[in-house]
Amino acid sequence: MSLPERNAAAMSTQAPTQTPTLEVRNLCTSFYTRAGVLPAVRDVSLRVAPGRILGLVGESGSGKSVTGFSILGLVDAPGRISGGQVLFKGRDLTQLSAAGLRELQGNRIAMIFQDPMMTLNPVLRVDTQMIEAVRAHRTVSKREARAHAGRTLALMGIPSPEERLRAYPHQLSGGMRQRVAIAIALLHAPDLIIADEPTTALDVTIQAQILSEVQKLVREQGTSLIWITHDLSVVAGLADDVAVMYAGRIVEQGSVADVLDRPQHPYTQGLIDSLPSRNKRGQRLRQIPGMAPDLLSMPTGCAFAARCSRATSVCAQEPPEREIAPGQTVRCFHPGAADAQ
Amino acid sequence: MRSESTPLIELRQVSKTFGKAADSSVQRLLQRLHVTRPRPVTHAVDKVDLRIQRGEVVGLVGESGCGKSTLGRMVAGLLPVSSGTALVDGQPRDSLTPEERHAMRLKVQMIFQDPSSSLNPRLRVDRIVGEGALLHGLTDKHGFDDYVSAQLQRAGLSPQLRQRYPHQFSGGQRQRIGIARALAVQPELLVCDESVAALDVSIQAQILNLFMDLRDELGLTYLFISHDLGVVEHLCDRVVVMYLGRVVESASVDDLFARANHPYTQALLAQIPRFDVRSTRYDAIQGEIPSPLNPPAGCHFHPRCPHATARCREEVPALREVSPNHLSACHLNDLS
Ligand SMILES: Nc1ncnc2c1ncn2[C@@H]1O[C@H](COP(=O)(O)OP(=O)(O)OP(=O)(O)O)[C@@H](O)[C@H]1O
Ligand SMILES: Nc1ncnc2c1ncn2[C@@H]1O[C@H](COP(=O)(O)OP(=O)(O)O)[C@@H](O)[C@H]1O
Ligand code: SF4
Ligand code: SF4
Ligand SMILES: [Mg+2]
Ligand SMILES: [Mg+2]
């Protein structure tokens, strides 16, 4: 797709009337461990419209994966969704039966993991797995299913799909395995894909190939995509919207242009400022002091306070999520441009 | 006195192969008679020349499996070379007496990607950090505590944490323990192999700052292996680009990022996601890095190169100077 076309597509989906594919409202997920209750996801709200890509960014342990798993109803004990709603095309998935969820998973909603072997079965040939996946949700002949599998591999830009269909996962390189896993996720042209760091372990050249194919598909098929990553530069190039997580909460959210160019939350600003490319070559990097809090013993109030240069006494309260510009929300008592400080 | 131009480390035509084909004449004979098949040979590093001057920070980049870690381990003396010569301070490593070699080994320390797997989980931090120094007489029993405290402090850790075990630390702190341990034997060169790759952005910035501070304070030299070109651009003076065991380009950071010569380097640079670039249309180089077990003939890059010609499929391009201190191995440079 050419650039102008893409921008046009992005504009049209920005229309406020568009019903989102996914709307998460005040989601809370905790792990009830022997050491205590660990609130991994706290009061998370998100929306993703058709054909849009939301980048979910944050550092290790901030709750990105648990958010993804919660949306899909894949949180296992000792974890549990303890509050909120996950509305998929208006239906609340948290209220769905296990059978109802299974029918949606791998069909209307798909997940892509960092490790493709979470999706792939090591002892089955690629075609066997893909045929099975097609026929799980559609009554077609094996032949038709296999042909569809081949077309989907080709769609992912996989060279000589016929050869790959006959391969076992271990015969493929890491990048090829990930592309096959993504192709399986795409088999039923799902309405929503949640991708959890699928390119983090891959080389930049392979990452670029995958990003290019995924981006094309989302635009063409109107899929909603949540791309989980810790890499702000990937989000900058790929996503339309971005949500920044810290200690289980979304601290800032909005369009990529707003949040990355005009970040208002001190944590977002700190993250961006610490990127080597945002610093003068050879100079010390600006850094956020300290480290993320232990979720098992969270301080009350703003979780970032101990590292924040703007913290005041009011920050001992929990900052509410507030809209500070159309479509941009921030959880901070003292939001504002970094220069204003 | 050492002359100014004697590199701290020099590799001359250094190669490393894994899984030797035929070690003995009997094996060779059996192979010729087709009784046994040769075991596959990986040319992990293929005739590499590398010079690292004192005080320099050299970045080593390339796709996974291209031989960066193998090269780094040979520089550190942790892996013997299969052929070629490694010189430390102008002296060939294999001409040294065992004692000299030992001293040389201390000079070059390695910092790994995964700090936890390189720290003994059963030892307290003070022993992890100080044991090497004690063994090599850099400190004694009486001075041990002070010595360890100084190393911890230099690596940005509170000396009060000395009694703890590695699992009681965060990833970033564990990386600092690894750095303190390396500093304790007073090295001149640190080989950092993906040392910040496993760390979060904000912690990565803290560790990179520590590396820069140590360079200023101790005059350390670095070989900095990374797949993150943004980090390399920020930190390094010079960059060496590897592809499938060979060096394909080497230049100052400014030169490389402004005027990459080799088609592979150009492709690599075009594909790094950049924070300042919005709504990228990713236009990837096609194909994957081929297996080093069976590398393409001629220029290894030719199956993926948009400029490849018949000559590229047959003849290995030599690494030549294309402008002062800028080397590249591409036949296109013969045309101009
Ligand atoms: N099965 C579990 N039992 C207990 N705690 C868990 C479990 N899974 C996740 N957590 C905790 O939930 C929090 C969020 O985890 P999550 O995996 O979502 O983080 P993340 O942002 O995806 O991190 P990473 O980038 O490292 O994958 C962490 O504190 C983690 O330790
Ligand atoms: N001990 C070994 N035995 C066999 N092959 C090896 C060994 N160590 C490394 N290799 C191979 O050598 C090549 C280069 O490896 P390495 O230097 O670790 O790559 P990088 O660090 O760039 O990812 C790879 O193909 C790898 O599989
Ligand atoms: S609420 Fe207070 S402590 Fe938290 S980020 Fe804002 S200013 Fe900093
Ligand atoms: S030598 Fe030929 S194949 Fe190799 S990089 Fe140059 S033009 Fe491309
Ligand atoms: Mg995760
Ligand atoms: Mg390596």
mmCIF file of C-alpha atoms and ligand atoms in Angstrom, chain A residues 246 251 264-268 301-320 322 330-335 341, ligand 3:
data_model
loop_
_atom_site.group_PDB
_atom_site.id
_atom_site.type_symbol
_atom_site.label_atom_id
_atom_site.label_comp_id
_atom_site.label_asym_id
_atom_site.label_seq_id
_atom_site.Cartn_x
_atom_site.Cartn_y
_atom_site.Cartn_z
ATOM 1 C CA TYR A 246 4.049 1.047 34.214
ATOM 2 C CA VAL A 251 0.059 5.784 32.480
ATOM 3 C CA GLN A 264 2.949 14.391 29.038
ATOM 4 C CA HIS A 265 3.715 11.735 31.638
ATOM 5 C CA PRO A 266 7.140 11.893 33.336
ATOM 6 C CA TYR A 267 7.667 8.148 32.798
ATOM 7 C CA THR A 268 6.942 8.320 29.050
ATOM 8 C CA GLY A 301 -0.353 6.476 45.447
ATOM 9 C CA CYS A 302 1.499 6.942 42.175
ATOM 10 C CA ALA A 303 3.773 3.933 41.529
ATOM 11 C CA PHE A 304 6.316 6.158 39.769
ATOM 12 C CA ALA A 305 6.679 8.642 42.626
ATOM 13 C CA ALA A 306 9.989 7.285 43.961
ATOM 14 C CA ARG A 307 11.632 7.899 40.570
ATOM 15 C CA CYS A 308 9.794 11.060 39.594
ATOM 16 C CA SER A 309 11.370 14.503 39.709
ATOM 17 C CA ARG A 310 7.927 16.147 39.718
ATOM 18 C CA ALA A 311 6.492 14.242 42.667
ATOM 19 C CA THR A 312 4.777 16.318 45.338
ATOM 20 C CA SER A 313 2.771 15.401 48.415
ATOM 21 C CA VAL A 314 -0.390 14.975 46.345
ATOM 22 C CA CYS A 315 1.299 12.062 44.512
ATOM 23 C CA ALA A 316 0.808 9.927 47.620
ATOM 24 C CA GLN A 317 -2.752 9.632 46.276
ATOM 25 C CA GLU A 318 -3.603 7.518 43.271
ATOM 26 C CA PRO A 319 -3.587 9.769 40.175
ATOM 27 C CA PRO A 320 -6.775 9.352 38.084
ATOM 28 C CA ARG A 322 -7.541 12.137 32.714
ATOM 29 C CA VAL A 330 -2.535 10.632 31.244
ATOM 30 C CA ARG A 331 -2.403 9.299 34.792
ATOM 31 C CA CYS A 332 -0.469 12.005 36.580
ATOM 32 C CA PHE A 333 -1.141 14.901 38.924
ATOM 33 C CA HIS A 334 1.430 17.080 37.181
ATOM 34 C CA PRO A 335 1.298 16.268 33.477
ATOM 35 C CA GLN A 341 9.732 21.815 34.308
HETATM 36 S S1 SF4 C 3 1.503 11.589 39.740
HETATM 37 FE FE1 SF4 C 3 3.182 12.649 40.721
HETATM 38 S S2 SF4 C 3 4.745 11.072 41.086
HETATM 39 FE FE2 SF4 C 3 3.265 10.244 39.630
HETATM 40 S S3 SF4 C 3 4.176 10.685 37.657
HETATM 41 FE FE3 SF4 C 3 2.801 12.373 38.098
HETATM 42 S S4 SF4 C 3 4.090 13.886 39.118
HETATM 43 FE FE4 SF4 C 3 5.235 11.977 39.116
#
